[in-house]
Short mmCIF file of C-alpha atoms and ligand atoms in Angstrom, two decimals:
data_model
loop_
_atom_site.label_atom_id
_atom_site.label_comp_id
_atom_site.label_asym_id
_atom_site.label_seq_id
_atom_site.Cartn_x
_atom_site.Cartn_y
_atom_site.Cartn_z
CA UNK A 864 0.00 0.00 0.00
CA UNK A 865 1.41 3.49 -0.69
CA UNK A 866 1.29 6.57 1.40
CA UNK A 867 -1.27 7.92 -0.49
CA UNK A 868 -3.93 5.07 0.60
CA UNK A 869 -1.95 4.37 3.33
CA UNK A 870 -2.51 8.40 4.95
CA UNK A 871 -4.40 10.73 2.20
CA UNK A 872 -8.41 10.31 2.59
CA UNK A 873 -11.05 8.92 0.96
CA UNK A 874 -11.99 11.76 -0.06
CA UNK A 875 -9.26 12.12 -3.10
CA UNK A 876 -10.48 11.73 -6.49
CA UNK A 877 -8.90 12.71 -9.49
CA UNK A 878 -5.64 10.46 -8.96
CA UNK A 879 -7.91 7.51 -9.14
CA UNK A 880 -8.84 8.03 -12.41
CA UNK A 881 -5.05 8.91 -13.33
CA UNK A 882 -3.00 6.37 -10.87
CA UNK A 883 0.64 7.43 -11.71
CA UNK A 884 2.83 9.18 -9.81
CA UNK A 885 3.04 12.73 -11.32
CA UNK A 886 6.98 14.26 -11.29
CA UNK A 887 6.89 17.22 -13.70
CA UNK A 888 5.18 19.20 -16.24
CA UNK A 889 5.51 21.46 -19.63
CA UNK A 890 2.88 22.61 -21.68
CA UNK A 891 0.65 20.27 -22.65
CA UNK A 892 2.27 17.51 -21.44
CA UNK A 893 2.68 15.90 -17.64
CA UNK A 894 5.45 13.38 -16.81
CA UNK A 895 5.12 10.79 -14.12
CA UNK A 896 8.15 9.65 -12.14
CA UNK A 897 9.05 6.69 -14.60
CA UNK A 898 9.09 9.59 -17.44
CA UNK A 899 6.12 8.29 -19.50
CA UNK A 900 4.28 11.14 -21.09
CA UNK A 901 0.83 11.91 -21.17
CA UNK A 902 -0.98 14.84 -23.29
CA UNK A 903 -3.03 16.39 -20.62
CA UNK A 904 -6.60 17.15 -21.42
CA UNK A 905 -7.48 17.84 -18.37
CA UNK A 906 -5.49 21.39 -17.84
CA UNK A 907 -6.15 21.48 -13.93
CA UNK A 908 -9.76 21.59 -14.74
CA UNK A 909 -9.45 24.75 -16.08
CA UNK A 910 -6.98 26.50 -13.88
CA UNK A 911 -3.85 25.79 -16.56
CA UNK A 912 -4.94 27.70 -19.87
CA UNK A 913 -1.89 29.13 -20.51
CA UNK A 914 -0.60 25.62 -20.09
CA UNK A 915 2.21 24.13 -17.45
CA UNK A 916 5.45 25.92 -16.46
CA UNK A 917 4.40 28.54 -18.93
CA UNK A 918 7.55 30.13 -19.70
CA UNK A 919 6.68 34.31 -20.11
CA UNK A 920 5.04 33.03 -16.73
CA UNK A 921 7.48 31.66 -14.94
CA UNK A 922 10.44 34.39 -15.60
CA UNK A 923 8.24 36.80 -13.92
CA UNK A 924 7.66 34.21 -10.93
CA UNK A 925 11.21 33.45 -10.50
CA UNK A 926 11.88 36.96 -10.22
CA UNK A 927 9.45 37.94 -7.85
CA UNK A 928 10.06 35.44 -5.72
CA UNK A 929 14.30 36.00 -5.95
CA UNK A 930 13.94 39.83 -5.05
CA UNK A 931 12.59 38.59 -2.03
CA UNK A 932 9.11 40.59 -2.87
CA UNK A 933 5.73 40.35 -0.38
CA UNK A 934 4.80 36.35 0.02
CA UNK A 935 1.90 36.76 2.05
CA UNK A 936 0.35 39.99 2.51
CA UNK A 937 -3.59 39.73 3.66
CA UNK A 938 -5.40 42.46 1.66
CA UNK A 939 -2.60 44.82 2.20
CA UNK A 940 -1.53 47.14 -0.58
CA UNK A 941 1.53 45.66 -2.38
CA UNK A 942 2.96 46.17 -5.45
CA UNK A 943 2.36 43.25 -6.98
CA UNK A 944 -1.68 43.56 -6.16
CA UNK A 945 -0.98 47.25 -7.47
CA UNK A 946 0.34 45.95 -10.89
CA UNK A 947 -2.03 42.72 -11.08
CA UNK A 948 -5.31 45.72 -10.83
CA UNK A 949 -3.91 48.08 -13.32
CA UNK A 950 -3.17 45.39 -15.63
CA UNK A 951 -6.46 43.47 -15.09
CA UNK A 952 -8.37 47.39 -15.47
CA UNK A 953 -6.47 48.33 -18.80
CA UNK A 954 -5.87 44.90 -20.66
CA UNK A 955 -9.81 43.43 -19.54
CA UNK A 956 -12.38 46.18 -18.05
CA UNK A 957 -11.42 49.12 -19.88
CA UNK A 958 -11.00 47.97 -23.34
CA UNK A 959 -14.54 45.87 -22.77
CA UNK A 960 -15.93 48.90 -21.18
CA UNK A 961 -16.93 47.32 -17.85
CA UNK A 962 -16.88 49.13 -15.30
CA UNK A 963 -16.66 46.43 -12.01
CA UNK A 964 -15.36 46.63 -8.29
CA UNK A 965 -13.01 43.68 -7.59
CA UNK A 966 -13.00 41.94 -4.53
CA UNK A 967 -10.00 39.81 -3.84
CA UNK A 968 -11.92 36.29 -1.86
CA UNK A 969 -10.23 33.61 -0.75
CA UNK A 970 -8.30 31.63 -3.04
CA UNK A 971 -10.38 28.59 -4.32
CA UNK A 972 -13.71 29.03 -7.07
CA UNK A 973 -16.64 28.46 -4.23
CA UNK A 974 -14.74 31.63 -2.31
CA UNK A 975 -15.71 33.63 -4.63
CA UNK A 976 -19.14 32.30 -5.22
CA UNK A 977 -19.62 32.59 -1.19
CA UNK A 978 -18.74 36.33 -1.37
CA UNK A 979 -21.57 36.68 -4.43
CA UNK A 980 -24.16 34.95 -3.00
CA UNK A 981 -23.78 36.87 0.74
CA UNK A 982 -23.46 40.89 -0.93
CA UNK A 983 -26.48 39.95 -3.29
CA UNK A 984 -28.25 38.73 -0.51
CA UNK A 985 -26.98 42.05 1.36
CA UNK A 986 -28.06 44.32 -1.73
CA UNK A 987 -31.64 42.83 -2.33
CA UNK A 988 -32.52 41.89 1.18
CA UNK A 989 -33.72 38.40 -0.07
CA UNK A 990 -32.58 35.66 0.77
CA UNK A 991 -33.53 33.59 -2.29
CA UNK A 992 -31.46 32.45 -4.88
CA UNK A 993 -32.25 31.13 -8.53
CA UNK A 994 -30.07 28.40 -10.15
CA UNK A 995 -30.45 25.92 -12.38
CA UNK A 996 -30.16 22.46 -12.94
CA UNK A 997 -27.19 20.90 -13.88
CA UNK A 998 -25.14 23.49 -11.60
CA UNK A 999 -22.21 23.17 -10.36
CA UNK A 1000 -20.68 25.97 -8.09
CA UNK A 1001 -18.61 24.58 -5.89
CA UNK A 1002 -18.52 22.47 -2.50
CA UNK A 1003 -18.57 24.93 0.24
CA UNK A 1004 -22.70 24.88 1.50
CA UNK A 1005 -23.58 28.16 -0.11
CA UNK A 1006 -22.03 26.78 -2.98
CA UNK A 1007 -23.49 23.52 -2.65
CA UNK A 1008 -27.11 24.55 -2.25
CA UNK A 1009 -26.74 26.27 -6.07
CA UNK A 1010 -25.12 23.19 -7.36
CA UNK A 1011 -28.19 20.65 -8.99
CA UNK A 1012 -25.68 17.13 -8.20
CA UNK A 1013 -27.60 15.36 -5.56
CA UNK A 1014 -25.13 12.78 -5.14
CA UNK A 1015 -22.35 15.46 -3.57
CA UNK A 1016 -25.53 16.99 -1.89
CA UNK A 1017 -25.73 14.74 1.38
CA UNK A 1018 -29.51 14.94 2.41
CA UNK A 1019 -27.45 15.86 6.15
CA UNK A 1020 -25.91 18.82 5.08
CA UNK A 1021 -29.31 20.35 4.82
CA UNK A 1022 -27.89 23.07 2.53
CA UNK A 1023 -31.03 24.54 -0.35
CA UNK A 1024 -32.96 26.33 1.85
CA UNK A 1025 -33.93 29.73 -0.34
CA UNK A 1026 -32.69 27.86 -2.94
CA UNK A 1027 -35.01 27.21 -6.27
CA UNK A 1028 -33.73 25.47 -8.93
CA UNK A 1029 -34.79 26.23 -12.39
CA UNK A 1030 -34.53 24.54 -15.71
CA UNK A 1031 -31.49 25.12 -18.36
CA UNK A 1032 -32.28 24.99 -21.83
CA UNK A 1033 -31.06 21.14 -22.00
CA UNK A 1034 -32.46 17.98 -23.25
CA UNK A 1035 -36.24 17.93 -23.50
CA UNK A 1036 -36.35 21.94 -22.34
CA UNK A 1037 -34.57 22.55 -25.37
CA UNK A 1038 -37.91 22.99 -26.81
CA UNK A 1039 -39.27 24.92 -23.82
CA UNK A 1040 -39.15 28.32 -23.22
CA UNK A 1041 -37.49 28.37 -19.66
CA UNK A 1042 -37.41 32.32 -19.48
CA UNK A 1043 -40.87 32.26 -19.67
CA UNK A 1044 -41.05 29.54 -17.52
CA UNK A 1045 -39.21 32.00 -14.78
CA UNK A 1046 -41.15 34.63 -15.72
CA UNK A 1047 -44.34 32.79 -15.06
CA UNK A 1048 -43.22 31.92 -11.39
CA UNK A 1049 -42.48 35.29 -10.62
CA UNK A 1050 -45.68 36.47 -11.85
CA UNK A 1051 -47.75 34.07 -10.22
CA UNK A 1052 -48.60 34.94 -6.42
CA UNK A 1053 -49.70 31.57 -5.82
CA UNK A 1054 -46.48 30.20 -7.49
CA UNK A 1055 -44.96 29.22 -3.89
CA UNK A 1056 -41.55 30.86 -4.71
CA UNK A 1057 -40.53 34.35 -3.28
CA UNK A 1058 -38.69 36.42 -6.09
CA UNK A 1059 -35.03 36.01 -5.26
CA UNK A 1060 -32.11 38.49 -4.98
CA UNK A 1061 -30.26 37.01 -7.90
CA UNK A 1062 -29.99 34.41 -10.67
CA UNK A 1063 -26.84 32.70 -11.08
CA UNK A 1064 -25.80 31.23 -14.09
CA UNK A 1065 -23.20 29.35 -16.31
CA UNK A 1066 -22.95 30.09 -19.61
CA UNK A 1067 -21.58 26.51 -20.11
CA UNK A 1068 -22.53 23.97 -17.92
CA UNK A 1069 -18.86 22.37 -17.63
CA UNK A 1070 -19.33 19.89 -14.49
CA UNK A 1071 -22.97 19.50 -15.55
CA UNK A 1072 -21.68 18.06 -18.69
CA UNK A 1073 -20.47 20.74 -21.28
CA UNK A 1074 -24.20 22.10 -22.00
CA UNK A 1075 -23.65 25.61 -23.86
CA UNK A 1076 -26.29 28.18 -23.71
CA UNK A 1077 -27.80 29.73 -26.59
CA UNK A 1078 -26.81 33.55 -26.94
CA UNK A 1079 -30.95 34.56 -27.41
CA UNK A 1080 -31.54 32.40 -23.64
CA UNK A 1081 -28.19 34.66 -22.11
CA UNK A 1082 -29.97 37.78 -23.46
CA UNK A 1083 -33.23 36.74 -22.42
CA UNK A 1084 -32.24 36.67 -18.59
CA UNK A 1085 -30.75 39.37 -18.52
CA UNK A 1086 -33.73 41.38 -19.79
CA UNK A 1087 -35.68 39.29 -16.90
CA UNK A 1088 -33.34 39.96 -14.32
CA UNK A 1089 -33.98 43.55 -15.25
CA UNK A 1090 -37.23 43.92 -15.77
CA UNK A 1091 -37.68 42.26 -12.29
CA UNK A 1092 -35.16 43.85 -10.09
CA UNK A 1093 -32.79 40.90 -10.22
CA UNK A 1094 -29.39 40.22 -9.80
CA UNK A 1095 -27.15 38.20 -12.55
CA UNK A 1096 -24.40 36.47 -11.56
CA UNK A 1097 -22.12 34.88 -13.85
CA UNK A 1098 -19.90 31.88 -12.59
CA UNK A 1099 -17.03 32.17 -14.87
CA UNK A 1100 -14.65 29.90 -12.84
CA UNK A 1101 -13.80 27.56 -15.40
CA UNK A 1102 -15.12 28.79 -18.97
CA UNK A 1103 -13.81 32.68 -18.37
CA UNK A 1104 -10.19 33.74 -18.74
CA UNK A 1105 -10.23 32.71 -22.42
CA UNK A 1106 -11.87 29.32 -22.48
CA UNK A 1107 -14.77 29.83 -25.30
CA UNK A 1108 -12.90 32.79 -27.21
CA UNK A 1109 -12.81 36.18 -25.28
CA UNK A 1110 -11.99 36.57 -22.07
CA UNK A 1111 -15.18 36.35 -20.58
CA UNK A 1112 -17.40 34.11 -21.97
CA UNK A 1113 -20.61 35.86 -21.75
CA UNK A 1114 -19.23 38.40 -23.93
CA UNK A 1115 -20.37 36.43 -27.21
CA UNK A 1116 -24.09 37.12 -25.50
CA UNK A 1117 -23.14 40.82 -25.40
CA UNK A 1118 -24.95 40.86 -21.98
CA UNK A 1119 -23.53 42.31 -18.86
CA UNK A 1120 -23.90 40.64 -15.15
CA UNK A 1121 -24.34 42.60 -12.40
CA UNK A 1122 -22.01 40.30 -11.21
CA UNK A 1123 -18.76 37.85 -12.16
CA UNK A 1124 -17.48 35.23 -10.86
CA UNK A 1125 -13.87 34.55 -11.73
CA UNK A 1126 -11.17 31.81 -10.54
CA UNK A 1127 -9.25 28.54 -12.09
CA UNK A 1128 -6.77 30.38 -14.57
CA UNK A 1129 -7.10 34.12 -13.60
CA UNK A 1130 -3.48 33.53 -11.11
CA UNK A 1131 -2.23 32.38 -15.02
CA UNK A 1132 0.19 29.65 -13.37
CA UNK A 1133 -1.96 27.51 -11.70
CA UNK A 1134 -1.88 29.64 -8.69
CA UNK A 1135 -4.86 30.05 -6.56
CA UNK A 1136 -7.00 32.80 -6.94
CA UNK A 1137 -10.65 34.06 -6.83
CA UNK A 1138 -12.20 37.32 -7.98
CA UNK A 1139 -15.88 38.55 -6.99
CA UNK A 1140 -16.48 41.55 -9.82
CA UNK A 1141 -19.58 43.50 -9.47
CA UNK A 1142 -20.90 47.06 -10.35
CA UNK A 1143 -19.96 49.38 -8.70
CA UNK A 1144 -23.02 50.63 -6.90
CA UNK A 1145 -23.19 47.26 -5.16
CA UNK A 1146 -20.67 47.89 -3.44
CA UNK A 1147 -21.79 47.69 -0.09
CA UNK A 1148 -19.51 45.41 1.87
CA UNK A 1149 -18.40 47.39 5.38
CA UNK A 1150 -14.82 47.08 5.37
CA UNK A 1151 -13.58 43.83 6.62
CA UNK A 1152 -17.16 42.63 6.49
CA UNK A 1153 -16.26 39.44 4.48
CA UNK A 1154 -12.73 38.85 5.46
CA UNK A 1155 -9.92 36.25 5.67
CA UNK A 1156 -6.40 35.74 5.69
CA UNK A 1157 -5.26 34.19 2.17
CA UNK A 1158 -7.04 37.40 0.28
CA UNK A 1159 -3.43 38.16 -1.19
CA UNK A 1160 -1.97 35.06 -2.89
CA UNK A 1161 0.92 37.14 -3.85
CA UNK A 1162 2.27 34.90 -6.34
CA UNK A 1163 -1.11 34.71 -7.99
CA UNK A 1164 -1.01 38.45 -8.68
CA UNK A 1165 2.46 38.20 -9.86
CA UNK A 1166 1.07 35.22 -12.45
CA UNK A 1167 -1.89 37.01 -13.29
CA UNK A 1168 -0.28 40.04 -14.05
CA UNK A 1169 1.96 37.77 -16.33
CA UNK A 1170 -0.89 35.87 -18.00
CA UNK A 1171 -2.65 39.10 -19.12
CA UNK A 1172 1.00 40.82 -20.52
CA UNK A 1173 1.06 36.98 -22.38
CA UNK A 1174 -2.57 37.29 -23.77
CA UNK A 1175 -1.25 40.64 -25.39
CA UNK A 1176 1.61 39.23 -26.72
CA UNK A 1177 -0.14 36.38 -28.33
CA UNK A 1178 -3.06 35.87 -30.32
CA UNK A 1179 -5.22 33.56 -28.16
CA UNK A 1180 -8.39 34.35 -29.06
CA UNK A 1181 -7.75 33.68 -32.59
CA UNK A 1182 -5.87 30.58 -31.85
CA UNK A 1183 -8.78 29.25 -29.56
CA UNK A 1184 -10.90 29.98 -33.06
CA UNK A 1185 -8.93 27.60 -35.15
CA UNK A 1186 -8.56 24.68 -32.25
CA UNK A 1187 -12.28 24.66 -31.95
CA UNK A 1188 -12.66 24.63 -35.59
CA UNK A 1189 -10.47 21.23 -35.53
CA UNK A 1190 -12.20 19.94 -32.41
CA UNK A 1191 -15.34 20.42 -33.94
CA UNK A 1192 -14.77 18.62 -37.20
CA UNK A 1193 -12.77 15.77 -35.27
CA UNK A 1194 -15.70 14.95 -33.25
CA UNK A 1195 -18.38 15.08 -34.92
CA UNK A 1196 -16.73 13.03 -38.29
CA UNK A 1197 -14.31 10.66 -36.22
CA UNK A 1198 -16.39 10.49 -33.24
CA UNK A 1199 -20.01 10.47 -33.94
CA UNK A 1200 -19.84 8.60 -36.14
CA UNK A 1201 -19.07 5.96 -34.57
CA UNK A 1202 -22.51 5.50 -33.02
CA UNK A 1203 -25.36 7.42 -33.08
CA UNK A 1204 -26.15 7.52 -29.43
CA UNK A 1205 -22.83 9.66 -29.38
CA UNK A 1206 -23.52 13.43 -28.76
CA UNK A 1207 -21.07 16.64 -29.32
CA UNK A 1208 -21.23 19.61 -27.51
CA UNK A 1209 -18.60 22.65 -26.87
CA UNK A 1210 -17.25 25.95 -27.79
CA UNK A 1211 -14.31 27.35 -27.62
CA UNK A 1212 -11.33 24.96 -26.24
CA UNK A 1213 -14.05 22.93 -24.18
CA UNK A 1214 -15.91 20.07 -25.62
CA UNK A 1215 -18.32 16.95 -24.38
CA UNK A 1216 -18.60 13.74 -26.00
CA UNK A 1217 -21.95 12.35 -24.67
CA UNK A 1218 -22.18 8.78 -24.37
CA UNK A 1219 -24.80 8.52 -21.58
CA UNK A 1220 -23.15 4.88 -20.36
CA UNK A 1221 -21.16 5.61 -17.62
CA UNK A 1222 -19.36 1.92 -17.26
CA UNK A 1223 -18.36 3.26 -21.27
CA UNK A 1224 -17.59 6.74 -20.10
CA UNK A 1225 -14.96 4.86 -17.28
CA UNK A 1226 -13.55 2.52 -19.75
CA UNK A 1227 -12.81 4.59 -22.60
CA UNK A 1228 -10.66 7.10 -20.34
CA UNK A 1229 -9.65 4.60 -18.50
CA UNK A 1230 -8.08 3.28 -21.84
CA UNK A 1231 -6.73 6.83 -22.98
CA UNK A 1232 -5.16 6.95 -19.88
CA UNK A 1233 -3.13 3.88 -20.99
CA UNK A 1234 -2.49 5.38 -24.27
CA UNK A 1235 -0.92 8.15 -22.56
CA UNK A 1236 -3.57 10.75 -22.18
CA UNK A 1237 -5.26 12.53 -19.43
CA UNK A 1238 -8.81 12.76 -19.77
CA UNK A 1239 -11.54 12.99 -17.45
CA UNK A 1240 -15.46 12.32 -17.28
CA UNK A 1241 -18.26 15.17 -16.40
CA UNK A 1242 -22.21 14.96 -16.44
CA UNK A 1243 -24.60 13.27 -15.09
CA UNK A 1244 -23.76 10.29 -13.92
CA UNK A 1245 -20.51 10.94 -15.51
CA UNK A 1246 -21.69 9.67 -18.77
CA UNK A 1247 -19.68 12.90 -20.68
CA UNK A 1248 -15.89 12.81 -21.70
CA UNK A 1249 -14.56 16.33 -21.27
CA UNK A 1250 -11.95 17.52 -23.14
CA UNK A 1251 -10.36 20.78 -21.91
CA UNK A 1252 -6.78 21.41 -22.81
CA UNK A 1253 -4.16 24.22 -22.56
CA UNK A 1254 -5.49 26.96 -24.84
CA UNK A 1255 -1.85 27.13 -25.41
CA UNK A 1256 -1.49 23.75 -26.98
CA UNK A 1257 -0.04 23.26 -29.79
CA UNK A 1258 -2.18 21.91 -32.45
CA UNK A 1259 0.07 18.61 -32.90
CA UNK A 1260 -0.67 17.66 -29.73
CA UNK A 1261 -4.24 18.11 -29.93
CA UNK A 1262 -4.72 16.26 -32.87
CA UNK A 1263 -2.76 13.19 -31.53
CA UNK A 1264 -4.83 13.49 -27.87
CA UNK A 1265 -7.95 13.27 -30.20
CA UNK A 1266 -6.19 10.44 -32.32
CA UNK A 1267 -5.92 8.39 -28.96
CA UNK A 1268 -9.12 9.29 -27.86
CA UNK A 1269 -10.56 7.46 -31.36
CA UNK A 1270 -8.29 4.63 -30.67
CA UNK A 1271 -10.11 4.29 -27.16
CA UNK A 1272 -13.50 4.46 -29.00
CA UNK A 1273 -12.86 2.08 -31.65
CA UNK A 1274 -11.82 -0.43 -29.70
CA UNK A 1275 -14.32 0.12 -26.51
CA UNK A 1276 -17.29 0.61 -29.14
CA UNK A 1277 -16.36 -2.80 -31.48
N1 PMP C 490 -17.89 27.05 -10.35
C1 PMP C 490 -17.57 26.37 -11.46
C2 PMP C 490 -18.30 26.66 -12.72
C3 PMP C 490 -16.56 25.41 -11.44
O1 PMP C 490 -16.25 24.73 -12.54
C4 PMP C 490 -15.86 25.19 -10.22
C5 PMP C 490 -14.75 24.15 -10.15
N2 PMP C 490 -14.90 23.05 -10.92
C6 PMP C 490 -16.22 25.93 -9.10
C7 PMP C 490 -17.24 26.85 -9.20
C8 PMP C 490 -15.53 25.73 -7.77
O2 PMP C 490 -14.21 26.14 -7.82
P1 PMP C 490 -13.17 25.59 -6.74
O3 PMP C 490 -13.04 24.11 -6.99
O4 PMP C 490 -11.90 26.31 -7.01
O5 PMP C 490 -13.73 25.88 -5.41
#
């Protein structure tokens, strides 16, 4: 038995699916100890789109951290939380003309969600919150009670209360209208449900496996939010910094939140960070009134800062254009067609291949994984295979990934 099931709980997860023993890491690649090689498709879930041991990255890191600069610095004024907010202002809020307070939270996704879900509670004195199903949020209980997955959602926990959940335009409310739906619940004072303070929304439902929403749906709740005094919040953790195309992803909707929710690959190196945005005239937090002491992941600042010099540098938008062109046609002509219960979904650098067999799901990463690729399973029932790679990768790389990923099919489908 190793130390890992020897001492580590039974809580871990992710190195099940991927038993090796990770050493090192560069780009798109990840090396276990014996030096075998795996493409990684996986990208820290989100939190490595500029890829491993970026190199513009890492200079910046190295030099931070050998002038002996601020390590740990609460929500004190530093320099490098000085550069990280110009940089973030002129390179991502100006030039997209939003104007949004940013509140540093603690350092993981559901931080940040917390924080949103408290000052729009705060704001709207309401206590009720919209989501919808096939959520995920995060697993902190605020975060919890938005997320839909009943299996992580321990009847015990009793988390939900003020929670309502409301459809997403997937499967057979495809062909629903679930804006009007909402609409008609608010309207109706027998309906049962209070009007909340907010509504908060994916614009791809990642863990709730890779369910885009139509731009026409965005735009629609955010008229409804609107027209009935409504928060929107936008959870951005793993499809923002770049992941569908711009940097935020409900830009293609031309909407604005009243709220953003931003984490995964905004500390650019795989450093932990969370950012609550939000219009200004909701700001109204008393200081220290939602505190805590790793506000300042200095290093994230310092990689942030980085990551948004490196988006200016390169053309990743456009790049993330022409690897979701290849995705797309690679899927749907090597991979659906293999059977026709197989279903595509994505945009941008994240796609779903729906198989709806979970035992399938399991064996066909399971078998990538011995082909030497890192791939991992979302949806319900983790029936989807999620691919989510570097945006940085090179487009060798992702066409051999795919290739194995075929290989996997072919021989779990014959
Ligand atoms: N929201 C979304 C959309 C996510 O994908 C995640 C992480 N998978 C979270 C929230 C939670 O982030 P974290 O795991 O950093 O708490």
């Amino acid at each position: 038995m190793n130390i890992f099931e020897q001492r580590e709980s039974n809580v871990r997860s992710y190195c099940r699916s991927f038993p090796a023993l990770f050493h090192r890491a560069k780009g798109s690649f990840i090396y276990s100890e014996s030096e075998e090689a795996y493409i990684d498709f996986l990208a820290g879930a989100g939190a490595l789109n500029y890829g491993h041991n970026n190199d513009y990255i890492k200079q910046k890191v190295i030099s931070y951290l050998q002038a002996d600069a601020i390590a740990h610095g609460l929500d004190l004024h530093t320099s490098a939380k000085e550069e990280f907010l110009c940089k973030f202002s002129e390179t991502v809020l100006y030039p997209k003309n939003l104007d949004y307070r940013v509140q540093f939270c603690g350092p993981t996704g559901t931080n940040a969600v917390e924080a949103a879900l408290k000052l729009a509670r705060k704001v709207k004195n309401r206590p009720g919150i919209f989501s919808f199903m096939g959520a995920y949020h995060g697993m902190t209980l605020g975060s919890l009670s938005i997320s839909g997955n009943r299996d992580i959602k321990h009847g015990a926990y009793g988390t939900s209360s003020n929670v309502t959940f409301m459809p997403y335009p997937y499967g057979f409310m495809e062909s629903f209208d679930t804006i009007e739906f909402i609409e008609s619940v608010l309207n109706d004072v027998n309906s049962g449900i209070e009007k909340p303070a907010a509504i908060i929304f994916e614009t791809v439902q990642a863990e709730g496996g890779v369910i885009v929403a139509p731009i026409e749906w965005m735009q629609k709740l955010r008229t409804l939010c609107d027209k009935h005094d409504i928060l929107l919040i936008c959870d951005d953790i793993q499809v923002g910094c770049g992941r569908t195309g711009p940097f935020f992803s409900f830009e293609r909707a031309n909407i604005v939140p009243d709220m953003v929710v931003l984490s995964k690959s905004i500390g650019g190196y795989g450093f932990p960070m969370s950012l609550l945005l939000f219009k200004p005239e909701l700001d109204i937090w008393e200081p220290g009134e939602h505190n805590g002491t790793f506000r300042g992941n200095q290093l994230a600042f310092v990689g942030g800062t980085a990551a948004l010099e490196y988006r200016e540098t390169t053309n990743l938008e456009q790049e993330v254009k022409i690897k979701e062109s290849f995705l797309q046609k690679f899927l749907v002509d090597k991979i659906a067609s293999i059977s026709e219960t197989i279903k595509i979904r994505g945009i941008g650098l994240i796609w779903g291949i729906d198989i709806g067999d979970a035992n399938l799901a399991k064996k066909i990463t399971s078998r990538c994984f011995e082909l030497g690729l890192i791939v991992e399973k979302t949806g319900r029932n983790n029936t989807v295979i999620k691919i989510l790679p570097a945006l940085t990768i090179e487009i060798s790389t992702l066409e051999k990934g795919c290739f194995i990923i075929k290989e996997a099919f072919d021989e779990c489908f014959s």
